[in-house]
Amino acid sequence: MAAVAGPAVGLGCDTLMVSGVGSRALPAFLGRRRWSDRLQLATIALTDLAIVLRVGLQSSGATEPIANAVLGLSGLIAYAALVTFAINV
């Protein structure tokens, strides 16, 4: 699992850049403002948490049942971040 940690960190960095820049660019293209700065902060926090869970899992060498549970949780948190991003933009 440790061999996948590098791409996971890269994907996490890209995800944060897309949500950060997209939260400013998309409303500007639509001619309106972002709905909430606090919701944007929640989006970034949820994305960070999902990335930390996924990369921490890969570097910990957890057993399969625990790894599957943590991986599923990180996916749910990532979807929650996507929903908050969509609501905000």
PDB file of N, CA and C in Angstrom:
ATOM      1  N   MET A   1       0.797  -1.199   0.000  1.00  0.00           N
ATOM      2  CA  MET A   1       0.000   0.000   0.000  1.00  0.00           C
ATOM      3  C   MET A   1       0.846   1.271   0.000  1.00  0.00           C
ATOM      4  N   ALA A   2       2.039   1.234   0.503  1.00  0.00           N
ATOM      5  CA  ALA A   2       2.857   2.436   0.612  1.00  0.00           C
ATOM      6  C   ALA A   2       3.241   2.988  -0.749  1.00  0.00           C
ATOM      7  N   ALA A   3       3.277   2.147  -1.784  1.00  0.00           N
ATOM      8  CA  ALA A   3       3.639   2.622  -3.111  1.00  0.00           C
ATOM      9  C   ALA A   3       2.571   3.540  -3.694  1.00  0.00           C
ATOM     10  N   VAL A   4       1.376   3.497  -3.169  1.00  0.00           N
ATOM     11  CA  VAL A   4       0.285   4.324  -3.681  1.00  0.00           C
ATOM     12  C   VAL A   4       0.222   5.670  -2.964  1.00  0.00           C
ATOM     13  N   ALA A   5       0.960   5.850  -1.903  1.00  0.00           N
ATOM     14  CA  ALA A   5       0.875   7.082  -1.112  1.00  0.00           C
ATOM     15  C   ALA A   5       1.312   8.304  -1.906  1.00  0.00           C
ATOM     16  N   GLY A   6       2.309   8.164  -2.757  1.00  0.00           N
ATOM     17  CA  GLY A   6       2.769   9.301  -3.564  1.00  0.00           C
ATOM     18  C   GLY A   6       1.682   9.843  -4.470  1.00  0.00           C
ATOM     19  N   PRO A   7       1.051   8.999  -5.299  1.00  0.00           N
ATOM     20  CA  PRO A   7      -0.049   9.497  -6.126  1.00  0.00           C
ATOM     21  C   PRO A   7      -1.232  10.022  -5.318  1.00  0.00           C
ATOM     22  N   ALA A   8      -1.489   9.445  -4.148  1.00  0.00           N
ATOM     23  CA  ALA A   8      -2.594   9.929  -3.318  1.00  0.00           C
ATOM     24  C   ALA A   8      -2.319  11.337  -2.821  1.00  0.00           C
ATOM     25  N   VAL A   9      -1.070  11.616  -2.459  1.00  0.00           N
ATOM     26  CA  VAL A   9      -0.713  12.968  -2.025  1.00  0.00           C
ATOM     27  C   VAL A   9      -0.838  13.939  -3.199  1.00  0.00           C
ATOM     28  N   GLY A  10      -0.382  13.520  -4.366  1.00  0.00           N
ATOM     29  CA  GLY A  10      -0.500  14.367  -5.555  1.00  0.00           C
ATOM     30  C   GLY A  10      -1.949  14.651  -5.906  1.00  0.00           C
ATOM     31  N   LEU A  11      -2.785  13.619  -5.837  1.00  0.00           N
ATOM     32  CA  LEU A  11      -4.205  13.796  -6.115  1.00  0.00           C
ATOM     33  C   LEU A  11      -4.838  14.721  -5.078  1.00  0.00           C
ATOM     34  N   GLY A  12      -4.432  14.597  -3.833  1.00  0.00           N
ATOM     35  CA  GLY A  12      -4.952  15.478  -2.794  1.00  0.00           C
ATOM     36  C   GLY A  12      -4.588  16.925  -3.035  1.00  0.00           C
ATOM     37  N   CYS A  13      -3.361  17.155  -3.455  1.00  0.00           N
ATOM     38  CA  CYS A  13      -2.915  18.515  -3.769  1.00  0.00           C
ATOM     39  C   CYS A  13      -3.722  19.081  -4.934  1.00  0.00           C
ATOM     40  N   ASP A  14      -3.925  18.273  -5.963  1.00  0.00           N
ATOM     41  CA  ASP A  14      -4.702  18.719  -7.120  1.00  0.00           C
ATOM     42  C   ASP A  14      -6.149  19.004  -6.741  1.00  0.00           C
ATOM     43  N   THR A  15      -6.716  18.161  -5.896  1.00  0.00           N
ATOM     44  CA  THR A  15      -8.099  18.361  -5.472  1.00  0.00           C
ATOM     45  C   THR A  15      -8.255  19.670  -4.721  1.00  0.00           C
ATOM     46  N   LEU A  16      -7.309  19.968  -3.849  1.00  0.00           N
ATOM     47  CA  LEU A  16      -7.373  21.228  -3.109  1.00  0.00           C
ATOM     48  C   LEU A  16      -7.211  22.428  -4.034  1.00  0.00           C
ATOM     49  N   MET A  17      -6.338  22.308  -5.034  1.00  0.00           N
ATOM     50  CA  MET A  17      -6.169  23.418  -5.973  1.00  0.00           C
ATOM     51  C   MET A  17      -7.437  23.643  -6.787  1.00  0.00           C
ATOM     52  N   VAL A  18      -8.060  22.579  -7.252  1.00  0.00           N
ATOM     53  CA  VAL A  18      -9.278  22.718  -8.049  1.00  0.00           C
ATOM     54  C   VAL A  18     -10.394  23.333  -7.216  1.00  0.00           C
ATOM     55  N   SER A  19     -10.579  22.866  -5.995  1.00  0.00           N
ATOM     56  CA  SER A  19     -11.659  23.426  -5.171  1.00  0.00           C
ATOM     57  C   SER A  19     -11.352  24.855  -4.742  1.00  0.00           C
ATOM     58  N   GLY A  20     -10.092  25.166  -4.503  1.00  0.00           N
ATOM     59  CA  GLY A  20      -9.741  26.532  -4.108  1.00  0.00           C
ATOM     60  C   GLY A  20      -9.877  27.527  -5.242  1.00  0.00           C
ATOM     61  N   VAL A  21      -9.329  27.185  -6.404  1.00  0.00           N
ATOM     62  CA  VAL A  21      -9.410  28.088  -7.551  1.00  0.00           C
ATOM     63  C   VAL A  21     -10.823  28.095  -8.126  1.00  0.00           C
ATOM     64  N   GLY A  22     -11.447  26.925  -8.172  1.00  0.00           N
ATOM     65  CA  GLY A  22     -12.803  26.845  -8.706  1.00  0.00           C
ATOM     66  C   GLY A  22     -13.805  27.642  -7.904  1.00  0.00           C
ATOM     67  N   SER A  23     -13.614  27.727  -6.605  1.00  0.00           N
ATOM     68  CA  SER A  23     -14.553  28.488  -5.772  1.00  0.00           C
ATOM     69  C   SER A  23     -14.462  29.983  -6.042  1.00  0.00           C
ATOM     70  N   ARG A  24     -13.360  30.423  -6.613  1.00  0.00           N
ATOM     71  CA  ARG A  24     -13.235  31.830  -6.994  1.00  0.00           C
ATOM     72  C   ARG A  24     -13.560  32.048  -8.464  1.00  0.00           C
ATOM     73  N   ALA A  25     -13.148  31.126  -9.322  1.00  0.00           N
ATOM     74  CA  ALA A  25     -13.305  31.317 -10.758  1.00  0.00           C
ATOM     75  C   ALA A  25     -14.743  31.090 -11.233  1.00  0.00           C
ATOM     76  N   LEU A  26     -15.385  30.026 -10.790  1.00  0.00           N
ATOM     77  CA  LEU A  26     -16.728  29.725 -11.289  1.00  0.00           C
ATOM     78  C   LEU A  26     -17.750  30.816 -10.985  1.00  0.00           C
ATOM     79  N   PRO A  27     -17.814  31.331  -9.753  1.00  0.00           N
ATOM     80  CA  PRO A  27     -18.756  32.433  -9.526  1.00  0.00           C
ATOM     81  C   PRO A  27     -18.423  33.675 -10.359  1.00  0.00           C
ATOM     82  N   ALA A  28     -17.130  33.936 -10.584  1.00  0.00           N
ATOM     83  CA  ALA A  28     -16.750  35.093 -11.405  1.00  0.00           C
ATOM     84  C   ALA A  28     -17.223  34.911 -12.845  1.00  0.00           C
ATOM     85  N   PHE A  29     -17.116  33.692 -13.363  1.00  0.00           N
ATOM     86  CA  PHE A  29     -17.594  33.431 -14.723  1.00  0.00           C
ATOM     87  C   PHE A  29     -19.105  33.578 -14.823  1.00  0.00           C
ATOM     88  N   LEU A  30     -19.802  33.251 -13.746  1.00  0.00           N
ATOM     89  CA  LEU A  30     -21.260  33.349 -13.738  1.00  0.00           C
ATOM     90  C   LEU A  30     -21.761  34.741 -13.370  1.00  0.00           C
ATOM     91  N   GLY A  31     -20.837  35.637 -13.007  1.00  0.00           N
ATOM     92  CA  GLY A  31     -21.211  37.000 -12.668  1.00  0.00           C
ATOM     93  C   GLY A  31     -21.887  37.135 -11.314  1.00  0.00           C
ATOM     94  N   ARG A  32     -21.524  36.290 -10.387  1.00  0.00           N
ATOM     95  CA  ARG A  32     -22.096  36.390  -9.043  1.00  0.00           C
ATOM     96  C   ARG A  32     -21.032  36.058  -8.008  1.00  0.00           C
ATOM     97  N   ARG A  33     -21.405  36.181  -6.756  1.00  0.00           N
ATOM     98  CA  ARG A  33     -20.463  35.915  -5.673  1.00  0.00           C
ATOM     99  C   ARG A  33     -20.616  34.500  -5.149  1.00  0.00           C
ATOM    100  N   ARG A  34     -19.555  34.055  -4.465  1.00  0.00           N
ATOM    101  CA  ARG A  34     -19.612  32.762  -3.770  1.00  0.00           C
ATOM    102  C   ARG A  34     -20.641  32.887  -2.649  1.00  0.00           C
ATOM    103  N   TRP A  35     -21.352  31.795  -2.355  1.00  0.00           N
ATOM    104  CA  TRP A  35     -22.438  31.872  -1.387  1.00  0.00           C
ATOM    105  C   TRP A  35     -21.923  32.141   0.022  1.00  0.00           C
ATOM    106  N   SER A  36     -20.868  31.432   0.452  1.00  0.00           N
ATOM    107  CA  SER A  36     -20.413  31.561   1.834  1.00  0.00           C
ATOM    108  C   SER A  36     -18.914  31.269   1.949  1.00  0.00           C
ATOM    109  N   ASP A  37     -18.208  32.144   2.625  1.00  0.00           N
ATOM    110  CA  ASP A  37     -16.795  31.890   2.890  1.00  0.00           C
ATOM    111  C   ASP A  37     -16.627  30.768   3.911  1.00  0.00           C
ATOM    112  N   ARG A  38     -17.546  30.659   4.848  1.00  0.00           N
ATOM    113  CA  ARG A  38     -17.471  29.575   5.845  1.00  0.00           C
ATOM    114  C   ARG A  38     -17.699  28.213   5.197  1.00  0.00           C
ATOM    115  N   LEU A  39     -18.579  28.168   4.225  1.00  0.00           N
ATOM    116  CA  LEU A  39     -18.804  26.911   3.520  1.00  0.00           C
ATOM    117  C   LEU A  39     -17.568  26.528   2.699  1.00  0.00           C
ATOM    118  N   GLN A  40     -16.867  27.522   2.169  1.00  0.00           N
ATOM    119  CA  GLN A  40     -15.615  27.241   1.465  1.00  0.00           C
ATOM    120  C   GLN A  40     -14.571  26.686   2.442  1.00  0.00           C
ATOM    121  N   LEU A  41     -14.518  27.232   3.628  1.00  0.00           N
ATOM    122  CA  LEU A  41     -13.602  26.715   4.649  1.00  0.00           C
ATOM    123  C   LEU A  41     -13.975  25.275   5.030  1.00  0.00           C
ATOM    124  N   ALA A  42     -15.272  25.000   5.117  1.00  0.00           N
ATOM    125  CA  ALA A  42     -15.720  23.636   5.405  1.00  0.00           C
ATOM    126  C   ALA A  42     -15.335  22.684   4.275  1.00  0.00           C
ATOM    127  N   THR A  43     -15.419  23.146   3.036  1.00  0.00           N
ATOM    128  CA  THR A  43     -15.020  22.327   1.890  1.00  0.00           C
ATOM    129  C   THR A  43     -13.547  21.963   1.975  1.00  0.00           C
ATOM    130  N   ILE A  44     -12.707  22.947   2.262  1.00  0.00           N
ATOM    131  CA  ILE A  44     -11.263  22.706   2.363  1.00  0.00           C
ATOM    132  C   ILE A  44     -10.968  21.777   3.545  1.00  0.00           C
ATOM    133  N   ALA A  45     -11.653  21.986   4.672  1.00  0.00           N
ATOM    134  CA  ALA A  45     -11.414  21.136   5.852  1.00  0.00           C
ATOM    135  C   ALA A  45     -11.834  19.691   5.589  1.00  0.00           C
ATOM    136  N   LEU A  46     -12.976  19.495   4.938  1.00  0.00           N
ATOM    137  CA  LEU A  46     -13.419  18.137   4.619  1.00  0.00           C
ATOM    138  C   LEU A  46     -12.468  17.462   3.632  1.00  0.00           C
ATOM    139  N   THR A  47     -12.008  18.210   2.639  1.00  0.00           N
ATOM    140  CA  THR A  47     -11.057  17.660   1.675  1.00  0.00           C
ATOM    141  C   THR A  47      -9.760  17.277   2.368  1.00  0.00           C
ATOM    142  N   ASP A  48      -9.268  18.149   3.232  1.00  0.00           N
ATOM    143  CA  ASP A  48      -8.045  17.843   3.988  1.00  0.00           C
ATOM    144  C   ASP A  48      -8.215  16.584   4.832  1.00  0.00           C
ATOM    145  N   LEU A  49      -9.346  16.456   5.503  1.00  0.00           N
ATOM    146  CA  LEU A  49      -9.581  15.291   6.347  1.00  0.00           C
ATOM    147  C   LEU A  49      -9.619  14.008   5.519  1.00  0.00           C
ATOM    148  N   ALA A  50     -10.291  14.054   4.369  1.00  0.00           N
ATOM    149  CA  ALA A  50     -10.339  12.870   3.504  1.00  0.00           C
ATOM    150  C   ALA A  50      -8.946  12.478   3.029  1.00  0.00           C
ATOM    151  N   ILE A  51      -8.130  13.453   2.685  1.00  0.00           N
ATOM    152  CA  ILE A  51      -6.771  13.172   2.213  1.00  0.00           C
ATOM    153  C   ILE A  51      -5.918  12.616   3.341  1.00  0.00           C
ATOM    154  N   VAL A  52      -6.015  13.197   4.514  1.00  0.00           N
ATOM    155  CA  VAL A  52      -5.223  12.722   5.659  1.00  0.00           C
ATOM    156  C   VAL A  52      -5.606  11.283   6.008  1.00  0.00           C
ATOM    157  N   LEU A  53      -6.895  10.974   5.988  1.00  0.00           N
ATOM    158  CA  LEU A  53      -7.319   9.604   6.278  1.00  0.00           C
ATOM    159  C   LEU A  53      -6.766   8.628   5.242  1.00  0.00           C
ATOM    160  N   ARG A  54      -6.857   8.992   3.980  1.00  0.00           N
ATOM    161  CA  ARG A  54      -6.423   8.088   2.922  1.00  0.00           C
ATOM    162  C   ARG A  54      -4.916   7.887   2.931  1.00  0.00           C
ATOM    163  N   VAL A  55      -4.147   8.972   3.045  1.00  0.00           N
ATOM    164  CA  VAL A  55      -2.687   8.852   3.037  1.00  0.00           C
ATOM    165  C   VAL A  55      -2.196   8.241   4.339  1.00  0.00           C
ATOM    166  N   GLY A  56      -2.815   8.597   5.461  1.00  0.00           N
ATOM    167  CA  GLY A  56      -2.438   8.000   6.732  1.00  0.00           C
ATOM    168  C   GLY A  56      -2.696   6.512   6.746  1.00  0.00           C
ATOM    169  N   LEU A  57      -3.793   6.116   6.130  1.00  0.00           N
ATOM    170  CA  LEU A  57      -4.109   4.694   6.023  1.00  0.00           C
ATOM    171  C   LEU A  57      -3.040   3.965   5.218  1.00  0.00           C
ATOM    172  N   GLN A  58      -2.638   4.543   4.114  1.00  0.00           N
ATOM    173  CA  GLN A  58      -1.668   3.883   3.251  1.00  0.00           C
ATOM    174  C   GLN A  58      -0.292   3.793   3.892  1.00  0.00           C
ATOM    175  N   SER A  59       0.045   4.745   4.712  1.00  0.00           N
ATOM    176  CA  SER A  59       1.356   4.710   5.343  1.00  0.00           C
ATOM    177  C   SER A  59       1.363   3.942   6.662  1.00  0.00           C
ATOM    178  N   SER A  60       0.183   3.583   7.185  1.00  0.00           N
ATOM    179  CA  SER A  60       0.132   2.901   8.478  1.00  0.00           C
ATOM    180  C   SER A  60       0.271   1.384   8.381  1.00  0.00           C
ATOM    181  N   GLY A  61      -0.079   0.820   7.250  1.00  0.00           N
ATOM    182  CA  GLY A  61      -0.035  -0.628   7.116  1.00  0.00           C
ATOM    183  C   GLY A  61      -1.124  -1.316   7.918  1.00  0.00           C
ATOM    184  N   ALA A  62      -2.315  -0.732   7.970  1.00  0.00           N
ATOM    185  CA  ALA A  62      -3.431  -1.274   8.747  1.00  0.00           C
ATOM    186  C   ALA A  62      -3.913  -2.588   8.142  1.00  0.00           C
ATOM    187  N   THR A  63      -4.558  -3.391   8.965  1.00  0.00           N
ATOM    188  CA  THR A  63      -5.110  -4.658   8.491  1.00  0.00           C
ATOM    189  C   THR A  63      -6.291  -4.390   7.563  1.00  0.00           C
ATOM    190  N   GLU A  64      -6.671  -5.389   6.788  1.00  0.00           N
ATOM    191  CA  GLU A  64      -7.662  -5.179   5.737  1.00  0.00           C
ATOM    192  C   GLU A  64      -9.029  -4.710   6.227  1.00  0.00           C
ATOM    193  N   PRO A  65      -9.636  -5.263   7.276  1.00  0.00           N
ATOM    194  CA  PRO A  65     -10.956  -4.768   7.692  1.00  0.00           C
ATOM    195  C   PRO A  65     -10.914  -3.301   8.134  1.00  0.00           C
ATOM    196  N   ILE A  66      -9.877  -2.936   8.867  1.00  0.00           N
ATOM    197  CA  ILE A  66      -9.742  -1.546   9.312  1.00  0.00           C
ATOM    198  C   ILE A  66      -9.470  -0.648   8.120  1.00  0.00           C
ATOM    199  N   ALA A  67      -8.604  -1.099   7.218  1.00  0.00           N
ATOM    200  CA  ALA A  67      -8.272  -0.307   6.038  1.00  0.00           C
ATOM    201  C   ALA A  67      -9.505  -0.060   5.182  1.00  0.00           C
ATOM    202  N   ASN A  68     -10.344  -1.066   5.005  1.00  0.00           N
ATOM    203  CA  ASN A  68     -11.555  -0.890   4.209  1.00  0.00           C
ATOM    204  C   ASN A  68     -12.517   0.100   4.854  1.00  0.00           C
ATOM    205  N   ALA A  69     -12.636   0.053   6.166  1.00  0.00           N
ATOM    206  CA  ALA A  69     -13.526   0.974   6.865  1.00  0.00           C
ATOM    207  C   ALA A  69     -13.024   2.419   6.758  1.00  0.00           C
ATOM    208  N   VAL A  70     -11.732   2.613   6.950  1.00  0.00           N
ATOM    209  CA  VAL A  70     -11.161   3.960   6.873  1.00  0.00           C
ATOM    210  C   VAL A  70     -11.223   4.488   5.443  1.00  0.00           C
ATOM    211  N   LEU A  71     -10.965   3.632   4.474  1.00  0.00           N
ATOM    212  CA  LEU A  71     -11.031   4.038   3.076  1.00  0.00           C
ATOM    213  C   LEU A  71     -12.455   4.436   2.692  1.00  0.00           C
ATOM    214  N   GLY A  72     -13.428   3.675   3.158  1.00  0.00           N
ATOM    215  CA  GLY A  72     -14.822   4.032   2.906  1.00  0.00           C
ATOM    216  C   GLY A  72     -15.205   5.346   3.562  1.00  0.00           C
ATOM    217  N   LEU A  73     -14.739   5.549   4.782  1.00  0.00           N
ATOM    218  CA  LEU A  73     -15.013   6.807   5.487  1.00  0.00           C
ATOM    219  C   LEU A  73     -14.386   7.992   4.754  1.00  0.00           C
ATOM    220  N   SER A  74     -13.163   7.827   4.281  1.00  0.00           N
ATOM    221  CA  SER A  74     -12.513   8.928   3.554  1.00  0.00           C
ATOM    222  C   SER A  74     -13.261   9.237   2.265  1.00  0.00           C
ATOM    223  N   GLY A  75     -13.811   8.218   1.621  1.00  0.00           N
ATOM    224  CA  GLY A  75     -14.613   8.453   0.421  1.00  0.00           C
ATOM    225  C   GLY A  75     -15.887   9.221   0.718  1.00  0.00           C
ATOM    226  N   LEU A  76     -16.566   8.872   1.810  1.00  0.00           N
ATOM    227  CA  LEU A  76     -17.779   9.600   2.200  1.00  0.00           C
ATOM    228  C   LEU A  76     -17.477  11.054   2.536  1.00  0.00           C
ATOM    229  N   ILE A  77     -16.363  11.281   3.207  1.00  0.00           N
ATOM    230  CA  ILE A  77     -15.974  12.649   3.546  1.00  0.00           C
ATOM    231  C   ILE A  77     -15.626  13.426   2.283  1.00  0.00           C
ATOM    232  N   ALA A  78     -14.970  12.776   1.326  1.00  0.00           N
ATOM    233  CA  ALA A  78     -14.642  13.438   0.060  1.00  0.00           C
ATOM    234  C   ALA A  78     -15.918  13.809  -0.704  1.00  0.00           C
ATOM    235  N   TYR A  79     -16.918  12.919  -0.693  1.00  0.00           N
ATOM    236  CA  TYR A  79     -18.194  13.259  -1.333  1.00  0.00           C
ATOM    237  C   TYR A  79     -18.886  14.411  -0.616  1.00  0.00           C
ATOM    238  N   ALA A  80     -18.800  14.463   0.701  1.00  0.00           N
ATOM    239  CA  ALA A  80     -19.373  15.584   1.447  1.00  0.00           C
ATOM    240  C   ALA A  80     -18.674  16.889   1.065  1.00  0.00           C
ATOM    241  N   ALA A  81     -17.368  16.826   0.854  1.00  0.00           N
ATOM    242  CA  ALA A  81     -16.635  18.016   0.415  1.00  0.00           C
ATOM    243  C   ALA A  81     -17.101  18.450  -0.967  1.00  0.00           C
ATOM    244  N   LEU A  82     -17.336  17.507  -1.851  1.00  0.00           N
ATOM    245  CA  LEU A  82     -17.821  17.824  -3.194  1.00  0.00           C
ATOM    246  C   LEU A  82     -19.203  18.457  -3.142  1.00  0.00           C
ATOM    247  N   VAL A  83     -20.061  17.961  -2.265  1.00  0.00           N
ATOM    248  CA  VAL A  83     -21.401  18.525  -2.124  1.00  0.00           C
ATOM    249  C   VAL A  83     -21.329  19.953  -1.582  1.00  0.00           C
ATOM    250  N   THR A  84     -20.501  20.189  -0.579  1.00  0.00           N
ATOM    251  CA  THR A  84     -20.374  21.556  -0.037  1.00  0.00           C
ATOM    252  C   THR A  84     -19.802  22.495  -1.091  1.00  0.00           C
ATOM    253  N   PHE A  85     -18.872  22.012  -1.902  1.00  0.00           N
ATOM    254  CA  PHE A  85     -18.322  22.834  -2.991  1.00  0.00           C
ATOM    255  C   PHE A  85     -19.421  23.187  -3.985  1.00  0.00           C
ATOM    256  N   ALA A  86     -20.229  22.211  -4.376  1.00  0.00           N
ATOM    257  CA  ALA A  86     -21.288  22.455  -5.347  1.00  0.00           C
ATOM    258  C   ALA A  86     -22.342  23.418  -4.803  1.00  0.00           C
ATOM    259  N   ILE A  87     -22.681  23.275  -3.549  1.00  0.00           N
ATOM    260  CA  ILE A  87     -23.657  24.193  -2.942  1.00  0.00           C
ATOM    261  C   ILE A  87     -23.105  25.606  -2.904  1.00  0.00           C
ATOM    262  N   ASN A  88     -21.847  25.734  -2.578  1.00  0.00           N
ATOM    263  CA  ASN A  88     -21.236  27.040  -2.419  1.00  0.00           C
ATOM    264  C   ASN A  88     -21.056  27.760  -3.745  1.00  0.00           C
ATOM    265  N   VAL A  89     -20.748  27.027  -4.787  1.00  0.00           N
ATOM    266  CA  VAL A  89     -20.491  27.666  -6.082  1.00  0.00           C
ATOM    267  C   VAL A  89     -21.790  27.782  -6.840  1.00  0.00           C
TER     268      VAL A  89
END
